[in-house]
mmCIF file of C-alpha atoms in Angstrom:
data_model
loop_
_atom_site.group_PDB
_atom_site.id
_atom_site.type_symbol
_atom_site.label_atom_id
_atom_site.label_comp_id
_atom_site.label_asym_id
_atom_site.label_seq_id
_atom_site.Cartn_x
_atom_site.Cartn_y
_atom_site.Cartn_z
ATOM 1 C CA MET A 4 8.998 -19.538 8.603
ATOM 2 C CA GLU A 5 8.834 -17.132 5.677
ATOM 3 C CA PHE A 6 5.485 -16.161 4.214
ATOM 4 C CA SER A 7 5.043 -14.989 0.668
ATOM 5 C CA TYR A 8 1.366 -13.972 0.586
ATOM 6 C CA ILE A 9 -1.117 -11.953 2.606
ATOM 7 C CA GLY A 10 -4.630 -13.366 2.630
ATOM 8 C CA TYR A 11 -7.710 -11.217 3.303
ATOM 9 C CA THR A 12 -11.164 -12.518 4.216
ATOM 10 C CA PHE A 13 -13.975 -10.075 3.414
ATOM 11 C CA LYS A 14 -17.558 -10.444 4.635
ATOM 12 C CA VAL A 15 -19.932 -8.569 2.338
ATOM 13 C CA GLU A 16 -23.597 -7.611 2.796
ATOM 14 C CA PRO A 17 -25.377 -7.730 0.437
ATOM 15 C CA LEU A 18 -23.141 -9.910 -1.721
ATOM 16 C CA GLN A 19 -24.001 -8.339 -5.083
ATOM 17 C CA PRO A 20 -23.023 -6.146 -6.707
ATOM 18 C CA ALA A 21 -20.629 -5.280 -3.879
ATOM 19 C CA SER A 22 -18.467 -8.423 -4.271
ATOM 20 C CA ASP A 23 -17.855 -7.754 -7.962
ATOM 21 C CA ILE A 24 -16.965 -4.117 -7.322
ATOM 22 C CA LEU A 25 -14.693 -5.099 -4.440
ATOM 23 C CA ILE A 26 -12.817 -7.642 -6.571
ATOM 24 C CA ALA A 27 -12.314 -5.063 -9.335
ATOM 25 C CA GLN A 28 -10.955 -2.450 -6.921
ATOM 26 C CA LEU A 29 -8.703 -4.945 -5.118
ATOM 27 C CA ALA A 30 -7.242 -6.049 -8.460
ATOM 28 C CA GLU A 31 -6.382 -2.420 -9.244
ATOM 29 C CA VAL A 32 -4.229 -2.122 -6.104
ATOM 30 C CA GLY A 33 -2.343 -5.382 -6.636
ATOM 31 C CA PHE A 34 -4.393 -8.326 -5.368
ATOM 32 C CA GLU A 35 -3.917 -11.191 -7.795
ATOM 33 C CA SER A 36 -6.215 -14.040 -6.818
ATOM 34 C CA PHE A 37 -9.768 -14.249 -5.499
ATOM 35 C CA VAL A 38 -12.066 -16.958 -4.157
ATOM 36 C CA GLU A 39 -15.790 -16.263 -3.759
ATOM 37 C CA THR A 40 -17.312 -17.584 -0.520
ATOM 38 C CA GLU A 41 -20.852 -17.873 0.814
ATOM 39 C CA ASP A 42 -20.603 -14.566 2.677
ATOM 40 C CA GLY A 43 -17.987 -12.638 0.703
ATOM 41 C CA ILE A 44 -14.592 -13.187 -0.872
ATOM 42 C CA GLU A 45 -11.049 -14.210 -0.066
ATOM 43 C CA ALA A 46 -8.309 -12.138 -1.704
ATOM 44 C CA TYR A 47 -4.550 -12.702 -1.930
ATOM 45 C CA ILE A 48 -1.629 -10.380 -2.557
ATOM 46 C CA GLN A 49 2.101 -11.045 -2.616
ATOM 47 C CA GLU A 50 3.735 -9.959 0.608
ATOM 48 C CA GLN A 51 6.289 -7.876 -1.299
ATOM 49 C CA ASP A 52 3.429 -5.858 -2.874
ATOM 50 C CA TRP A 53 1.558 -5.321 0.409
ATOM 51 C CA ASN A 54 1.655 -2.360 2.781
ATOM 52 C CA ASN A 55 -0.439 -1.085 5.682
ATOM 53 C CA HIS A 56 -2.251 1.383 3.405
ATOM 54 C CA ILE A 57 -3.065 -1.086 0.598
ATOM 55 C CA LEU A 58 -6.831 -0.623 1.086
ATOM 56 C CA ASP A 59 -6.833 3.183 1.185
ATOM 57 C CA ASP A 60 -7.919 3.393 -2.469
ATOM 58 C CA VAL A 61 -10.518 0.606 -2.211
ATOM 59 C CA PHE A 62 -13.360 3.091 -2.008
ATOM 60 C CA ILE A 63 -16.204 0.597 -1.728
ATOM 61 C CA LEU A 64 -15.057 -0.083 1.834
ATOM 62 C CA GLU A 65 -16.273 3.424 2.702
ATOM 63 C CA SER A 66 -19.631 3.021 0.937
ATOM 64 C CA THR A 67 -22.779 3.403 3.032
ATOM 65 C CA GLU A 68 -24.669 1.110 0.622
ATOM 66 C CA PHE A 69 -22.818 -2.028 1.720
ATOM 67 C CA LYS A 70 -21.550 -3.519 4.942
ATOM 68 C CA ILE A 71 -18.036 -4.907 4.461
ATOM 69 C CA SER A 72 -15.757 -6.211 7.207
ATOM 70 C CA TYR A 73 -12.430 -7.971 6.864
ATOM 71 C CA ASP A 74 -9.365 -9.448 8.495
ATOM 72 C CA TYR A 75 -6.062 -10.641 7.101
ATOM 73 C CA LYS A 76 -3.106 -12.875 7.892
ATOM 74 C CA ASN A 77 0.194 -14.120 6.530
ATOM 75 C CA ILE A 78 -0.147 -17.395 4.671
ATOM 76 C CA GLU A 79 2.198 -19.927 3.187
ATOM 77 C CA GLN A 80 2.872 -20.165 -0.526
ATOM 78 C CA VAL A 81 -0.365 -21.184 -2.207
ATOM 79 C CA ASN A 82 -0.711 -23.631 -5.068
ATOM 80 C CA TRP A 83 -3.078 -21.441 -7.082
ATOM 81 C CA ASN A 84 -3.941 -24.155 -9.597
ATOM 82 C CA LYS A 85 -5.059 -26.461 -6.784
ATOM 83 C CA GLU A 86 -6.901 -23.611 -5.064
ATOM 84 C CA TRP A 87 -8.712 -22.709 -8.274
ATOM 85 C CA GLU A 88 -9.598 -26.314 -9.097
ATOM 86 C CA SER A 89 -11.115 -26.843 -5.668
ATOM 87 C CA ASN A 90 -13.394 -23.796 -6.040
ATOM 88 C CA PHE A 91 -14.336 -23.706 -9.724
ATOM 89 C CA GLU A 92 -17.591 -25.514 -10.472
ATOM 90 C CA PRO A 93 -19.004 -25.963 -13.991
ATOM 91 C CA ILE A 94 -22.027 -23.872 -14.937
ATOM 92 C CA THR A 95 -24.878 -24.666 -17.320
ATOM 93 C CA VAL A 96 -26.765 -21.890 -19.100
ATOM 94 C CA ASP A 97 -30.364 -22.495 -20.187
ATOM 95 C CA ASP A 98 -29.796 -26.265 -19.986
ATOM 96 C CA ILE A 99 -27.869 -26.387 -23.283
ATOM 97 C CA CYS A 100 -24.485 -24.698 -22.759
ATOM 98 C CA THR A 101 -21.961 -25.818 -20.155
ATOM 99 C CA VAL A 102 -18.765 -23.952 -19.316
ATOM 100 C CA ARG A 103 -16.334 -26.166 -17.428
ATOM 101 C CA ALA A 104 -12.678 -26.755 -16.671
ATOM 102 C CA PRO A 105 -10.595 -29.538 -18.254
ATOM 103 C CA PHE A 106 -10.761 -31.617 -15.067
ATOM 104 C CA HIS A 107 -14.591 -31.695 -14.952
ATOM 105 C CA GLU A 108 -16.625 -34.567 -16.360
ATOM 106 C CA ILE A 109 -17.944 -34.155 -19.899
ATOM 107 C CA PRO A 110 -21.580 -32.980 -19.642
ATOM 108 C CA ALA A 111 -24.580 -33.918 -21.744
ATOM 109 C CA SER A 112 -25.066 -30.294 -22.867
ATOM 110 C CA LYS A 113 -25.398 -29.443 -26.555
ATOM 111 C CA TYR A 114 -22.556 -26.926 -26.270
ATOM 112 C CA ASP A 115 -19.624 -28.006 -24.132
ATOM 113 C CA ILE A 116 -17.008 -25.272 -23.630
ATOM 114 C CA VAL A 117 -13.770 -26.062 -21.822
ATOM 115 C CA ILE A 118 -12.143 -23.023 -20.239
ATOM 116 C CA GLU A 119 -9.087 -22.668 -18.040
ATOM 117 C CA PRO A 120 -9.384 -18.989 -17.109
ATOM 118 C CA LYS A 121 -6.277 -18.590 -14.939
ATOM 119 C CA MET A 122 -6.356 -14.821 -14.326
ATOM 120 C CA SER A 123 -8.591 -13.963 -17.282
ATOM 121 C CA PHE A 124 -12.206 -12.828 -17.001
ATOM 122 C CA GLY A 125 -14.941 -14.986 -18.449
ATOM 123 C CA THR A 126 -15.911 -18.342 -16.971
ATOM 124 C CA GLY A 127 -19.630 -17.795 -17.262
ATOM 125 C CA HIS A 128 -19.967 -17.415 -13.499
ATOM 126 C CA HIS A 129 -20.087 -13.636 -13.677
ATOM 127 C CA ALA A 130 -23.554 -12.264 -14.420
ATOM 128 C CA THR A 131 -22.433 -10.373 -17.542
ATOM 129 C CA THR A 132 -20.820 -13.405 -19.187
ATOM 130 C CA HIS A 133 -23.820 -15.547 -18.264
ATOM 131 C CA MET A 134 -26.250 -13.101 -19.894
ATOM 132 C CA MET A 135 -24.113 -12.709 -23.015
ATOM 133 C CA ILE A 136 -24.128 -16.493 -23.398
ATOM 134 C CA GLN A 137 -27.923 -16.353 -23.183
ATOM 135 C CA HIS A 138 -28.062 -13.698 -25.915
ATOM 136 C CA LEU A 139 -25.832 -15.789 -28.195
ATOM 137 C CA LEU A 140 -27.990 -18.870 -27.636
ATOM 138 C CA GLU A 141 -30.998 -16.885 -28.875
ATOM 139 C CA LEU A 142 -29.329 -15.654 -32.080
ATOM 140 C CA ASP A 143 -28.995 -17.396 -35.435
ATOM 141 C CA LEU A 144 -25.218 -17.291 -35.948
ATOM 142 C CA GLU A 145 -25.016 -19.744 -38.821
ATOM 143 C CA GLY A 146 -22.581 -18.397 -41.419
ATOM 144 C CA LYS A 147 -22.233 -15.062 -39.611
ATOM 145 C CA SER A 148 -19.113 -12.989 -38.907
ATOM 146 C CA VAL A 149 -18.639 -12.168 -35.226
ATOM 147 C CA LEU A 150 -16.423 -9.829 -33.208
ATOM 148 C CA ASP A 151 -15.770 -10.676 -29.542
ATOM 149 C CA MET A 152 -14.418 -7.398 -28.175
ATOM 150 C CA GLY A 153 -12.712 -7.581 -24.791
ATOM 151 C CA CYS A 154 -12.768 -11.349 -25.152
ATOM 152 C CA GLY A 155 -11.175 -12.315 -21.805
ATOM 153 C CA THR A 156 -11.043 -16.118 -22.027
ATOM 154 C CA ALA A 157 -12.707 -16.080 -25.496
ATOM 155 C CA VAL A 158 -15.615 -18.096 -24.087
ATOM 156 C CA LEU A 159 -18.136 -16.032 -26.081
ATOM 157 C CA GLY A 160 -16.164 -16.293 -29.307
ATOM 158 C CA ILE A 161 -15.851 -20.044 -28.810
ATOM 159 C CA LEU A 162 -19.605 -20.345 -28.310
ATOM 160 C CA ALA A 163 -20.194 -18.244 -31.442
ATOM 161 C CA GLU A 164 -18.199 -20.754 -33.506
ATOM 162 C CA LYS A 165 -20.036 -23.671 -31.930
ATOM 163 C CA ARG A 166 -23.279 -21.920 -32.879
ATOM 164 C CA GLY A 167 -22.226 -21.827 -36.534
ATOM 165 C CA ALA A 168 -20.371 -18.537 -36.982
ATOM 166 C CA LYS A 169 -18.207 -18.516 -40.115
ATOM 167 C CA THR A 170 -15.504 -16.239 -38.706
ATOM 168 C CA VAL A 171 -14.851 -14.890 -35.209
ATOM 169 C CA ASP A 172 -12.324 -12.204 -34.280
ATOM 170 C CA ALA A 173 -11.526 -12.185 -30.547
ATOM 171 C CA ILE A 174 -9.717 -9.068 -29.306
ATOM 172 C CA ASP A 175 -8.392 -8.111 -25.877
ATOM 173 C CA ILE A 176 -5.963 -5.414 -24.819
ATOM 174 C CA ASP A 177 -4.606 -7.513 -21.943
ATOM 175 C CA ASN A 178 -1.679 -9.789 -22.814
ATOM 176 C CA TRP A 179 -2.722 -12.405 -20.277
ATOM 177 C CA CYS A 180 -6.205 -12.569 -21.837
ATOM 178 C CA TYR A 181 -4.707 -12.777 -25.322
ATOM 179 C CA LEU A 182 -2.513 -15.738 -24.376
ATOM 180 C CA ASN A 183 -5.282 -17.431 -22.403
ATOM 181 C CA SER A 184 -7.689 -17.043 -25.343
ATOM 182 C CA LEU A 185 -5.181 -18.721 -27.658
ATOM 183 C CA GLU A 186 -4.982 -21.645 -25.227
ATOM 184 C CA ASN A 187 -8.746 -21.922 -24.933
ATOM 185 C CA ILE A 188 -9.519 -21.869 -28.654
ATOM 186 C CA GLU A 189 -6.975 -24.652 -29.130
ATOM 187 C CA ARG A 190 -8.482 -26.564 -26.205
ATOM 188 C CA ASN A 191 -11.927 -26.344 -27.857
ATOM 189 C CA ASP A 192 -10.645 -27.288 -31.341
ATOM 190 C CA CYS A 193 -11.778 -23.978 -32.802
ATOM 191 C CA THR A 194 -10.845 -23.234 -36.408
ATOM 192 C CA ALA A 195 -12.913 -20.086 -37.056
ATOM 193 C CA VAL A 196 -11.677 -17.985 -34.102
ATOM 194 C CA SER A 197 -8.716 -15.624 -34.572
ATOM 195 C CA VAL A 198 -7.274 -13.890 -31.500
ATOM 196 C CA TYR A 199 -5.658 -10.437 -31.517
ATOM 197 C CA GLU A 200 -3.999 -8.357 -28.821
ATOM 198 C CA GLY A 201 -5.080 -4.719 -28.782
ATOM 199 C CA GLY A 202 -8.075 -2.415 -28.583
ATOM 200 C CA ALA A 203 -10.537 -0.670 -30.891
ATOM 201 C CA ASN A 204 -7.574 0.636 -32.897
ATOM 202 C CA LEU A 205 -7.413 -2.803 -34.522
ATOM 203 C CA LEU A 206 -10.804 -2.245 -36.154
ATOM 204 C CA LYS A 207 -10.028 -0.964 -39.638
ATOM 205 C CA ASN A 208 -12.054 -2.110 -42.624
ATOM 206 C CA GLN A 209 -13.653 -5.273 -41.257
ATOM 207 C CA THR A 210 -17.414 -5.665 -41.032
ATOM 208 C CA TYR A 211 -19.280 -7.988 -38.696
ATOM 209 C CA ASP A 212 -22.814 -9.329 -38.514
ATOM 210 C CA VAL A 213 -22.622 -9.539 -34.723
ATOM 211 C CA ILE A 214 -20.429 -7.559 -32.332
ATOM 212 C CA ILE A 215 -20.087 -8.617 -28.682
ATOM 213 C CA ALA A 216 -18.628 -6.106 -26.232
ATOM 214 C CA ASN A 217 -18.569 -7.142 -22.582
ATOM 215 C CA ILE A 218 -16.370 -4.376 -21.186
ATOM 216 C CA ASN A 219 -16.791 -1.589 -18.630
ATOM 217 C CA ARG A 220 -19.072 1.386 -19.214
ATOM 218 C CA ASN A 221 -16.375 3.990 -19.894
ATOM 219 C CA ILE A 222 -14.593 1.896 -22.534
ATOM 220 C CA LEU A 223 -17.908 1.102 -24.203
ATOM 221 C CA LEU A 224 -18.788 4.798 -24.414
ATOM 222 C CA GLN A 225 -15.310 5.668 -25.670
ATOM 223 C CA ASP A 226 -15.304 3.052 -28.441
ATOM 224 C CA MET A 227 -19.012 2.845 -29.329
ATOM 225 C CA SER A 228 -18.617 4.648 -32.660
ATOM 226 C CA ALA A 229 -15.803 2.310 -33.696
ATOM 227 C CA TYR A 230 -17.975 -0.743 -32.983
ATOM 228 C CA ILE A 231 -21.038 0.521 -34.820
ATOM 229 C CA LYS A 232 -19.003 1.568 -37.888
ATOM 230 C CA ARG A 233 -17.910 -2.039 -38.254
ATOM 231 C CA LEU A 234 -21.446 -3.497 -38.256
ATOM 232 C CA SER A 235 -22.895 -4.840 -41.489
ATOM 233 C CA ALA A 236 -26.434 -4.019 -42.617
ATOM 234 C CA ASP A 237 -28.930 -5.260 -39.995
ATOM 235 C CA GLY A 238 -25.964 -5.979 -37.731
ATOM 236 C CA ILE A 239 -26.489 -6.899 -34.077
ATOM 237 C CA LEU A 240 -24.674 -5.290 -31.138
ATOM 238 C CA LEU A 241 -24.548 -7.018 -27.731
ATOM 239 C CA LEU A 242 -23.335 -4.884 -24.826
ATOM 240 C CA SER A 243 -22.626 -5.713 -21.192
ATOM 241 C CA GLY A 244 -20.280 -4.871 -18.333
ATOM 242 C CA PHE A 245 -22.378 -2.193 -16.603
ATOM 243 C CA TYR A 246 -25.290 -1.761 -14.193
ATOM 244 C CA GLU A 247 -28.980 -1.006 -14.637
ATOM 245 C CA GLU A 248 -28.464 2.626 -13.689
ATOM 246 C CA ASP A 249 -26.056 2.972 -16.635
ATOM 247 C CA ILE A 250 -28.694 2.025 -19.216
ATOM 248 C CA PRO A 251 -29.770 5.613 -20.077
ATOM 249 C CA ILE A 252 -26.257 6.822 -20.931
ATOM 250 C CA ILE A 253 -25.429 3.632 -22.867
ATOM 251 C CA ASN A 254 -28.751 3.690 -24.686
ATOM 252 C CA ASP A 255 -28.299 7.336 -25.657
ATOM 253 C CA ALA A 256 -24.857 6.627 -27.125
ATOM 254 C CA VAL A 257 -26.193 3.726 -29.204
ATOM 255 C CA VAL A 258 -29.544 5.057 -30.358
ATOM 256 C CA LYS A 259 -27.992 8.308 -31.628
ATOM 257 C CA LYS A 260 -26.096 6.060 -34.078
ATOM 258 C CA GLN A 261 -29.438 4.943 -35.570
ATOM 259 C CA MET A 262 -29.475 1.577 -33.783
ATOM 260 C CA ASN A 263 -32.672 0.081 -32.416
ATOM 261 C CA PHE A 264 -33.038 -1.349 -28.926
ATOM 262 C CA ILE A 265 -34.275 -4.975 -29.059
ATOM 263 C CA ASN A 266 -34.199 -6.357 -25.522
ATOM 264 C CA LYS A 267 -32.280 -6.589 -22.265
ATOM 265 C CA LYS A 268 -31.320 -9.117 -19.625
ATOM 266 C CA VAL A 269 -30.732 -8.270 -15.978
ATOM 267 C CA LYS A 270 -28.906 -10.372 -13.402
ATOM 268 C CA ASN A 271 -27.701 -9.198 -9.974
ATOM 269 C CA LYS A 272 -28.125 -5.574 -11.122
ATOM 270 C CA TRP A 273 -25.817 -6.166 -14.113
ATOM 271 C CA VAL A 274 -27.286 -5.688 -17.599
ATOM 272 C CA ALA A 275 -26.801 -7.100 -21.099
ATOM 273 C CA LEU A 276 -28.427 -5.159 -23.963
ATOM 274 C CA ARG A 277 -29.177 -6.151 -27.548
ATOM 275 C CA TYR A 278 -29.381 -3.613 -30.391
ATOM 276 C CA GLN A 279 -29.784 -3.923 -34.148
ATOM 277 C CA LEU A 280 -29.220 -1.594 -37.093
#
């Protein structure tokens, strides 16, 4: 029998933030699907992309901070849609915002967001997305202009419209995210969200009342000036995608641009910060 995938089972102690780092590093070397388990993750890679040294550049495996063990085996062709559906549970944030898949029952939440993430980031399960949703639920977005930078599934941009935003620009450099965001805004009947494929180079003369950037630390530092230039008077900047230990370097880059720190949220060592001009 021919096999088309290699499946790895990783046991991780402690689970966070090691599992998130492991997933990110596995994705960089070619793994294309992940399932979180009670004691770690399962990861899958096409057999044609696999070799005996595939984990050599997955540096977290050598970390002394975490204990990670694994085994792997050949597996038959997987129906990824079925696999995803069986493992994706809806989440509810602060009892008023639910993020779910199309096949889940309609909840009683005030804000019901239907997302089919496929390979895009942003279901609300990750700590950073969860905290950014919390920030948006605390803000008055009525009539505001919003930028969702590094939008992933566009879940945050969709919530911004549901919270009353007048216009929302959702931008991601990844083509898969761009296409997935288009699907999700249509699925949620959004009329105020516009999706664009690209990076900070797309920011020209627009101004925004609120800018959301849930990206990694290095991209945030690289593009921070571009974001802040596009903020209107008294504009709000929401940042996430980094750890607690990164706060000083992020804070320094923002405060030197005359922005004021307002508050922070912390979840599983990940952080989401709020600033205002």
